[in-house]
């Protein structure tokens, strides 16, 4: 996926013996239509010393030259304290900002999250305004996680004026890229009328989109709607099925509702 939006995603078949090498961790993933995914990943480095020390020294020269990917990767190393680098949030933020200014949507998103965290309890809005501005910059490039994050900022008035209608718009953009949590939140927005008219039937459709892909929150919500007959015909068998799937993934709410359902049966 060379760009921020899922529409740039490219699928290619990997055959036995195929090998792809790159200096950085590419924006990649596996889209699973059915079955189970198993992955075996090898990290290849430039020397035995790099392997032994868990470092990636070739990043440093590229950081000095202003390479956006290198800046982002080293920023992430400092944020998490990995790859032989000390955890250093101020350094991480500086590197993320340098990469973000070059248009790197991951860096813009991560910088925004750090800024929101750093200024969460400030009385003044300036820090959160910077955070929201970077989140929007990433969202406008089409990055689904940033679109979801900006929707939350709008819904809560964090760094921007509260605007539930715009929050619903940005959340939908993320959901339409198959961002599962965003699809689940669209169900919430429809069910409770956040930024758009209450519509339990639309909520069912959004919850189903996310639930069928395995998100336990959506499975619990969908099971609850089947249990109550909201937006869909009451169906205790379907309710039990979805609640059981959510409970299996650790949802305490689903376990409570499943116990109540079985107790009342």
mmCIF file with all atom_site columns, N, CA and C in Angstrom, residues 161-205:
data_model
loop_
_atom_site.group_PDB
_atom_site.id
_atom_site.type_symbol
_atom_site.label_atom_id
_atom_site.label_alt_id
_atom_site.label_comp_id
_atom_site.label_asym_id
_atom_site.label_entity_id
_atom_site.label_seq_id
_atom_site.pdbx_PDB_ins_code
_atom_site.Cartn_x
_atom_site.Cartn_y
_atom_site.Cartn_z
_atom_site.occupancy
_atom_site.B_iso_or_equiv
_atom_site.pdbx_formal_charge
_atom_site.auth_seq_id
_atom_site.auth_comp_id
_atom_site.auth_asym_id
_atom_site.auth_atom_id
_atom_site.pdbx_PDB_model_num
ATOM 1   N N  . UNK A 1 161 ? -13.235 22.485 17.647 1.00 0.00 ? 161 UNK A N  1
ATOM 2   C CA . UNK A 1 161 ? -14.595 22.702 18.123 1.00 0.00 ? 161 UNK A CA 1
ATOM 3   C C  . UNK A 1 161 ? -15.400 21.414 17.967 1.00 0.00 ? 161 UNK A C  1
ATOM 4   N N  . UNK A 1 162 ? -16.165 21.079 18.979 1.00 0.00 ? 162 UNK A N  1
ATOM 5   C CA . UNK A 1 162 ? -16.972 19.854 18.925 1.00 0.00 ? 162 UNK A CA 1
ATOM 6   C C  . UNK A 1 162 ? -17.947 19.915 17.754 1.00 0.00 ? 162 UNK A C  1
ATOM 7   N N  . UNK A 1 163 ? -17.953 18.859 16.966 1.00 0.00 ? 163 UNK A N  1
ATOM 8   C CA . UNK A 1 163 ? -18.810 18.817 15.773 1.00 0.00 ? 163 UNK A CA 1
ATOM 9   C C  . UNK A 1 163 ? -19.138 17.356 15.489 1.00 0.00 ? 163 UNK A C  1
ATOM 10  N N  . UNK A 1 164 ? -20.271 16.896 15.990 1.00 0.00 ? 164 UNK A N  1
ATOM 11  C CA . UNK A 1 164 ? -20.634 15.483 15.860 1.00 0.00 ? 164 UNK A CA 1
ATOM 12  C C  . UNK A 1 164 ? -20.922 15.087 14.420 1.00 0.00 ? 164 UNK A C  1
ATOM 13  N N  . UNK A 1 165 ? -21.447 16.017 13.625 1.00 0.00 ? 165 UNK A N  1
ATOM 14  C CA . UNK A 1 165 ? -21.729 15.704 12.224 1.00 0.00 ? 165 UNK A CA 1
ATOM 15  C C  . UNK A 1 165 ? -20.427 15.432 11.473 1.00 0.00 ? 165 UNK A C  1
ATOM 16  N N  . UNK A 1 166 ? -19.412 16.281 11.697 1.00 0.00 ? 166 UNK A N  1
ATOM 17  C CA . UNK A 1 166 ? -18.111 16.054 11.070 1.00 0.00 ? 166 UNK A CA 1
ATOM 18  C C  . UNK A 1 166 ? -17.442 14.800 11.630 1.00 0.00 ? 166 UNK A C  1
ATOM 19  N N  . UNK A 1 167 ? -17.646 14.541 12.915 1.00 0.00 ? 167 UNK A N  1
ATOM 20  C CA . UNK A 1 167 ? -17.096 13.321 13.513 1.00 0.00 ? 167 UNK A CA 1
ATOM 21  C C  . UNK A 1 167 ? -17.644 12.089 12.807 1.00 0.00 ? 167 UNK A C  1
ATOM 22  N N  . UNK A 1 168 ? -18.948 12.080 12.556 1.00 0.00 ? 168 UNK A N  1
ATOM 23  C CA . UNK A 1 168 ? -19.568 10.949 11.861 1.00 0.00 ? 168 UNK A CA 1
ATOM 24  C C  . UNK A 1 168 ? -19.038 10.820 10.441 1.00 0.00 ? 168 UNK A C  1
ATOM 25  N N  . UNK A 1 169 ? -18.793 11.958 9.786  1.00 0.00 ? 169 UNK A N  1
ATOM 26  C CA . UNK A 1 169 ? -18.267 11.940 8.421  1.00 0.00 ? 169 UNK A CA 1
ATOM 27  C C  . UNK A 1 169 ? -16.885 11.304 8.369  1.00 0.00 ? 169 UNK A C  1
ATOM 28  N N  . UNK A 1 170 ? -15.998 11.733 9.276  1.00 0.00 ? 170 UNK A N  1
ATOM 29  C CA . UNK A 1 170 ? -14.638 11.181 9.278  1.00 0.00 ? 170 UNK A CA 1
ATOM 30  C C  . UNK A 1 170 ? -14.623 9.725  9.737  1.00 0.00 ? 170 UNK A C  1
ATOM 31  N N  . UNK A 1 171 ? -15.492 9.379  10.685 1.00 0.00 ? 171 UNK A N  1
ATOM 32  C CA . UNK A 1 171 ? -15.548 7.990  11.137 1.00 0.00 ? 171 UNK A CA 1
ATOM 33  C C  . UNK A 1 171 ? -16.010 7.092  9.992  1.00 0.00 ? 171 UNK A C  1
ATOM 34  N N  . UNK A 1 172 ? -16.957 7.577  9.210  1.00 0.00 ? 172 UNK A N  1
ATOM 35  C CA . UNK A 1 172 ? -17.436 6.776  8.082  1.00 0.00 ? 172 UNK A CA 1
ATOM 36  C C  . UNK A 1 172 ? -16.322 6.572  7.052  1.00 0.00 ? 172 UNK A C  1
ATOM 37  N N  . UNK A 1 173 ? -15.530 7.608  6.815  1.00 0.00 ? 173 UNK A N  1
ATOM 38  C CA . UNK A 1 173 ? -14.426 7.471  5.858  1.00 0.00 ? 173 UNK A CA 1
ATOM 39  C C  . UNK A 1 173 ? -13.456 6.379  6.297  1.00 0.00 ? 173 UNK A C  1
ATOM 40  N N  . UNK A 1 174 ? -13.188 6.320  7.592  1.00 0.00 ? 174 UNK A N  1
ATOM 41  C CA . UNK A 1 174 ? -12.318 5.255  8.099  1.00 0.00 ? 174 UNK A CA 1
ATOM 42  C C  . UNK A 1 174 ? -12.994 3.900  7.985  1.00 0.00 ? 174 UNK A C  1
ATOM 43  N N  . UNK A 1 175 ? -14.274 3.834  8.323  1.00 0.00 ? 175 UNK A N  1
ATOM 44  C CA . UNK A 1 175 ? -15.013 2.570  8.277  1.00 0.00 ? 175 UNK A CA 1
ATOM 45  C C  . UNK A 1 175 ? -15.091 2.023  6.863  1.00 0.00 ? 175 UNK A C  1
ATOM 46  N N  . UNK A 1 176 ? -15.216 2.907  5.890  1.00 0.00 ? 176 UNK A N  1
ATOM 47  C CA . UNK A 1 176 ? -15.312 2.471  4.495  1.00 0.00 ? 176 UNK A CA 1
ATOM 48  C C  . UNK A 1 176 ? -13.998 1.892  3.981  1.00 0.00 ? 176 UNK A C  1
ATOM 49  N N  . UNK A 1 177 ? -12.908 2.110  4.725  1.00 0.00 ? 177 UNK A N  1
ATOM 50  C CA . UNK A 1 177 ? -11.628 1.477  4.389  1.00 0.00 ? 177 UNK A CA 1
ATOM 51  C C  . UNK A 1 177 ? -11.440 0.166  5.161  1.00 0.00 ? 177 UNK A C  1
ATOM 52  N N  . UNK A 1 178 ? -12.523 -0.325 5.747  1.00 0.00 ? 178 UNK A N  1
ATOM 53  C CA . UNK A 1 178 ? -12.518 -1.575 6.513  1.00 0.00 ? 178 UNK A CA 1
ATOM 54  C C  . UNK A 1 178 ? -11.700 -1.466 7.793  1.00 0.00 ? 178 UNK A C  1
ATOM 55  N N  . UNK A 1 179 ? -11.656 -0.268 8.389  1.00 0.00 ? 179 UNK A N  1
ATOM 56  C CA . UNK A 1 179 ? -11.075 -0.103 9.712  1.00 0.00 ? 179 UNK A CA 1
ATOM 57  C C  . UNK A 1 179 ? -12.133 -0.589 10.694 1.00 0.00 ? 179 UNK A C  1
ATOM 58  N N  . UNK A 1 180 ? -11.877 -1.728 11.319 1.00 0.00 ? 180 UNK A N  1
ATOM 59  C CA . UNK A 1 180 ? -12.931 -2.443 12.037 1.00 0.00 ? 180 UNK A CA 1
ATOM 60  C C  . UNK A 1 180 ? -13.480 -1.673 13.229 1.00 0.00 ? 180 UNK A C  1
ATOM 61  N N  . UNK A 1 181 ? -12.617 -1.030 13.998 1.00 0.00 ? 181 UNK A N  1
ATOM 62  C CA . UNK A 1 181 ? -13.115 -0.254 15.132 1.00 0.00 ? 181 UNK A CA 1
ATOM 63  C C  . UNK A 1 181 ? -13.962 0.917  14.650 1.00 0.00 ? 181 UNK A C  1
ATOM 64  N N  . UNK A 1 182 ? -13.564 1.529  13.540 1.00 0.00 ? 182 UNK A N  1
ATOM 65  C CA . UNK A 1 182 ? -14.347 2.641  12.994 1.00 0.00 ? 182 UNK A CA 1
ATOM 66  C C  . UNK A 1 182 ? -15.729 2.165  12.564 1.00 0.00 ? 182 UNK A C  1
ATOM 67  N N  . UNK A 1 183 ? -15.797 0.985  11.956 1.00 0.00 ? 183 UNK A N  1
ATOM 68  C CA . UNK A 1 183 ? -17.099 0.437  11.555 1.00 0.00 ? 183 UNK A CA 1
ATOM 69  C C  . UNK A 1 183 ? -17.975 0.190  12.778 1.00 0.00 ? 183 UNK A C  1
ATOM 70  N N  . UNK A 1 184 ? -17.369 -0.307 13.849 1.00 0.00 ? 184 UNK A N  1
ATOM 71  C CA . UNK A 1 184 ? -18.116 -0.529 15.088 1.00 0.00 ? 184 UNK A CA 1
ATOM 72  C C  . UNK A 1 184 ? -18.604 0.800  15.664 1.00 0.00 ? 184 UNK A C  1
ATOM 73  N N  . UNK A 1 185 ? -17.742 1.810  15.646 1.00 0.00 ? 185 UNK A N  1
ATOM 74  C CA . UNK A 1 185 ? -18.142 3.121  16.162 1.00 0.00 ? 185 UNK A CA 1
ATOM 75  C C  . UNK A 1 185 ? -19.225 3.754  15.290 1.00 0.00 ? 185 UNK A C  1
ATOM 76  N N  . UNK A 1 186 ? -19.209 3.473  13.998 1.00 0.00 ? 186 UNK A N  1
ATOM 77  C CA . UNK A 1 186 ? -20.299 3.959  13.147 1.00 0.00 ? 186 UNK A CA 1
ATOM 78  C C  . UNK A 1 186 ? -21.622 3.345  13.598 1.00 0.00 ? 186 UNK A C  1
ATOM 79  N N  . UNK A 1 187 ? -21.560 2.084  14.015 1.00 0.00 ? 187 UNK A N  1
ATOM 80  C CA . UNK A 1 187 ? -22.751 1.464  14.590 1.00 0.00 ? 187 UNK A CA 1
ATOM 81  C C  . UNK A 1 187 ? -23.227 2.218  15.822 1.00 0.00 ? 187 UNK A C  1
ATOM 82  N N  . UNK A 1 188 ? -22.257 2.604  16.680 1.00 0.00 ? 188 UNK A N  1
ATOM 83  C CA . UNK A 1 188 ? -22.608 3.387  17.875 1.00 0.00 ? 188 UNK A CA 1
ATOM 84  C C  . UNK A 1 188 ? -23.233 4.724  17.489 1.00 0.00 ? 188 UNK A C  1
ATOM 85  N N  . UNK A 1 189 ? -22.614 5.403  16.506 1.00 0.00 ? 189 UNK A N  1
ATOM 86  C CA . UNK A 1 189 ? -23.111 6.715  16.082 1.00 0.00 ? 189 UNK A CA 1
ATOM 87  C C  . UNK A 1 189 ? -24.546 6.605  15.569 1.00 0.00 ? 189 UNK A C  1
ATOM 88  N N  . UNK A 1 190 ? -24.797 5.568  14.770 1.00 0.00 ? 190 UNK A N  1
ATOM 89  C CA . UNK A 1 190 ? -26.148 5.383  14.222 1.00 0.00 ? 190 UNK A CA 1
ATOM 90  C C  . UNK A 1 190 ? -27.146 5.023  15.318 1.00 0.00 ? 190 UNK A C  1
ATOM 91  N N  . UNK A 1 191 ? -26.724 4.185  16.243 1.00 0.00 ? 191 UNK A N  1
ATOM 92  C CA . UNK A 1 191 ? -27.632 3.723  17.291 1.00 0.00 ? 191 UNK A CA 1
ATOM 93  C C  . UNK A 1 191 ? -28.031 4.860  18.230 1.00 0.00 ? 191 UNK A C  1
ATOM 94  N N  . UNK A 1 192 ? -27.056 5.733  18.539 1.00 0.00 ? 192 UNK A N  1
ATOM 95  C CA . UNK A 1 192 ? -27.305 6.781  19.532 1.00 0.00 ? 192 UNK A CA 1
ATOM 96  C C  . UNK A 1 192 ? -27.543 8.155  18.917 1.00 0.00 ? 192 UNK A C  1
ATOM 97  N N  . UNK A 1 193 ? -27.464 8.243  17.581 1.00 0.00 ? 193 UNK A N  1
ATOM 98  C CA . UNK A 1 193 ? -27.728 9.520  16.929 1.00 0.00 ? 193 UNK A CA 1
ATOM 99  C C  . UNK A 1 193 ? -26.638 10.546 17.130 1.00 0.00 ? 193 UNK A C  1
ATOM 100 N N  . UNK A 1 194 ? -25.388 10.131 17.047 1.00 0.00 ? 194 UNK A N  1
ATOM 101 C CA . UNK A 1 194 ? -24.258 11.053 17.178 1.00 0.00 ? 194 UNK A CA 1
ATOM 102 C C  . UNK A 1 194 ? -23.893 11.610 15.805 1.00 0.00 ? 194 UNK A C  1
ATOM 103 N N  . UNK A 1 195 ? -24.325 12.832 15.522 1.00 0.00 ? 195 UNK A N  1
ATOM 104 C CA . UNK A 1 195 ? -23.973 13.474 14.261 1.00 0.00 ? 195 UNK A CA 1
ATOM 105 C C  . UNK A 1 195 ? -24.818 13.066 13.083 1.00 0.00 ? 195 UNK A C  1
ATOM 106 N N  . UNK A 1 196 ? -25.769 12.199 13.305 1.00 0.00 ? 196 UNK A N  1
ATOM 107 C CA . UNK A 1 196 ? -26.675 11.751 12.246 1.00 0.00 ? 196 UNK A CA 1
ATOM 108 C C  . UNK A 1 196 ? -27.921 11.182 12.913 1.00 0.00 ? 196 UNK A C  1
ATOM 109 N N  . UNK A 1 197 ? -29.024 11.037 12.183 1.00 0.00 ? 197 UNK A N  1
ATOM 110 C CA . UNK A 1 197 ? -30.266 10.570 12.816 1.00 0.00 ? 197 UNK A CA 1
ATOM 111 C C  . UNK A 1 197 ? -30.116 9.170  13.415 1.00 0.00 ? 197 UNK A C  1
ATOM 112 N N  . UNK A 1 198 ? -30.811 8.941  14.508 1.00 0.00 ? 198 UNK A N  1
ATOM 113 C CA . UNK A 1 198 ? -30.824 7.586  15.084 1.00 0.00 ? 198 UNK A CA 1
ATOM 114 C C  . UNK A 1 198 ? -31.389 6.611  14.058 1.00 0.00 ? 198 UNK A C  1
ATOM 115 N N  . UNK A 1 199 ? -30.708 5.502  13.877 1.00 0.00 ? 199 UNK A N  1
ATOM 116 C CA . UNK A 1 199 ? -31.154 4.519  12.892 1.00 0.00 ? 199 UNK A CA 1
ATOM 117 C C  . UNK A 1 199 ? -30.598 3.158  13.303 1.00 0.00 ? 199 UNK A C  1
ATOM 118 N N  . UNK A 1 200 ? -31.400 2.393  14.016 1.00 0.00 ? 200 UNK A N  1
ATOM 119 C CA . UNK A 1 200 ? -30.941 1.099  14.528 1.00 0.00 ? 200 UNK A CA 1
ATOM 120 C C  . UNK A 1 200 ? -30.645 0.112  13.404 1.00 0.00 ? 200 UNK A C  1
ATOM 121 N N  . UNK A 1 201 ? -31.370 0.221  12.288 1.00 0.00 ? 201 UNK A N  1
ATOM 122 C CA . UNK A 1 201 ? -31.114 -0.697 11.174 1.00 0.00 ? 201 UNK A CA 1
ATOM 123 C C  . UNK A 1 201 ? -29.735 -0.447 10.565 1.00 0.00 ? 201 UNK A C  1
ATOM 124 N N  . UNK A 1 202 ? -29.392 0.819  10.397 1.00 0.00 ? 202 UNK A N  1
ATOM 125 C CA . UNK A 1 202 ? -28.054 1.136  9.891  1.00 0.00 ? 202 UNK A CA 1
ATOM 126 C C  . UNK A 1 202 ? -26.993 0.704  10.895 1.00 0.00 ? 202 UNK A C  1
ATOM 127 N N  . UNK A 1 203 ? -27.307 0.851  12.177 1.00 0.00 ? 203 UNK A N  1
ATOM 128 C CA . UNK A 1 203 ? -26.369 0.410  13.212 1.00 0.00 ? 203 UNK A CA 1
ATOM 129 C C  . UNK A 1 203 ? -26.091 -1.082 13.079 1.00 0.00 ? 203 UNK A C  1
ATOM 130 N N  . UNK A 1 204 ? -27.140 -1.858 12.840 1.00 0.00 ? 204 UNK A N  1
ATOM 131 C CA . UNK A 1 204 ? -26.977 -3.308 12.663 1.00 0.00 ? 204 UNK A CA 1
ATOM 132 C C  . UNK A 1 204 ? -26.032 -3.599 11.506 1.00 0.00 ? 204 UNK A C  1
ATOM 133 N N  . UNK A 1 205 ? -26.179 -2.877 10.403 1.00 0.00 ? 205 UNK A N  1
ATOM 134 C CA . UNK A 1 205 ? -25.330 -3.130 9.232  1.00 0.00 ? 205 UNK A CA 1
ATOM 135 C C  . UNK A 1 205 ? -23.859 -2.830 9.535  1.00 0.00 ? 205 UNK A C  1
#
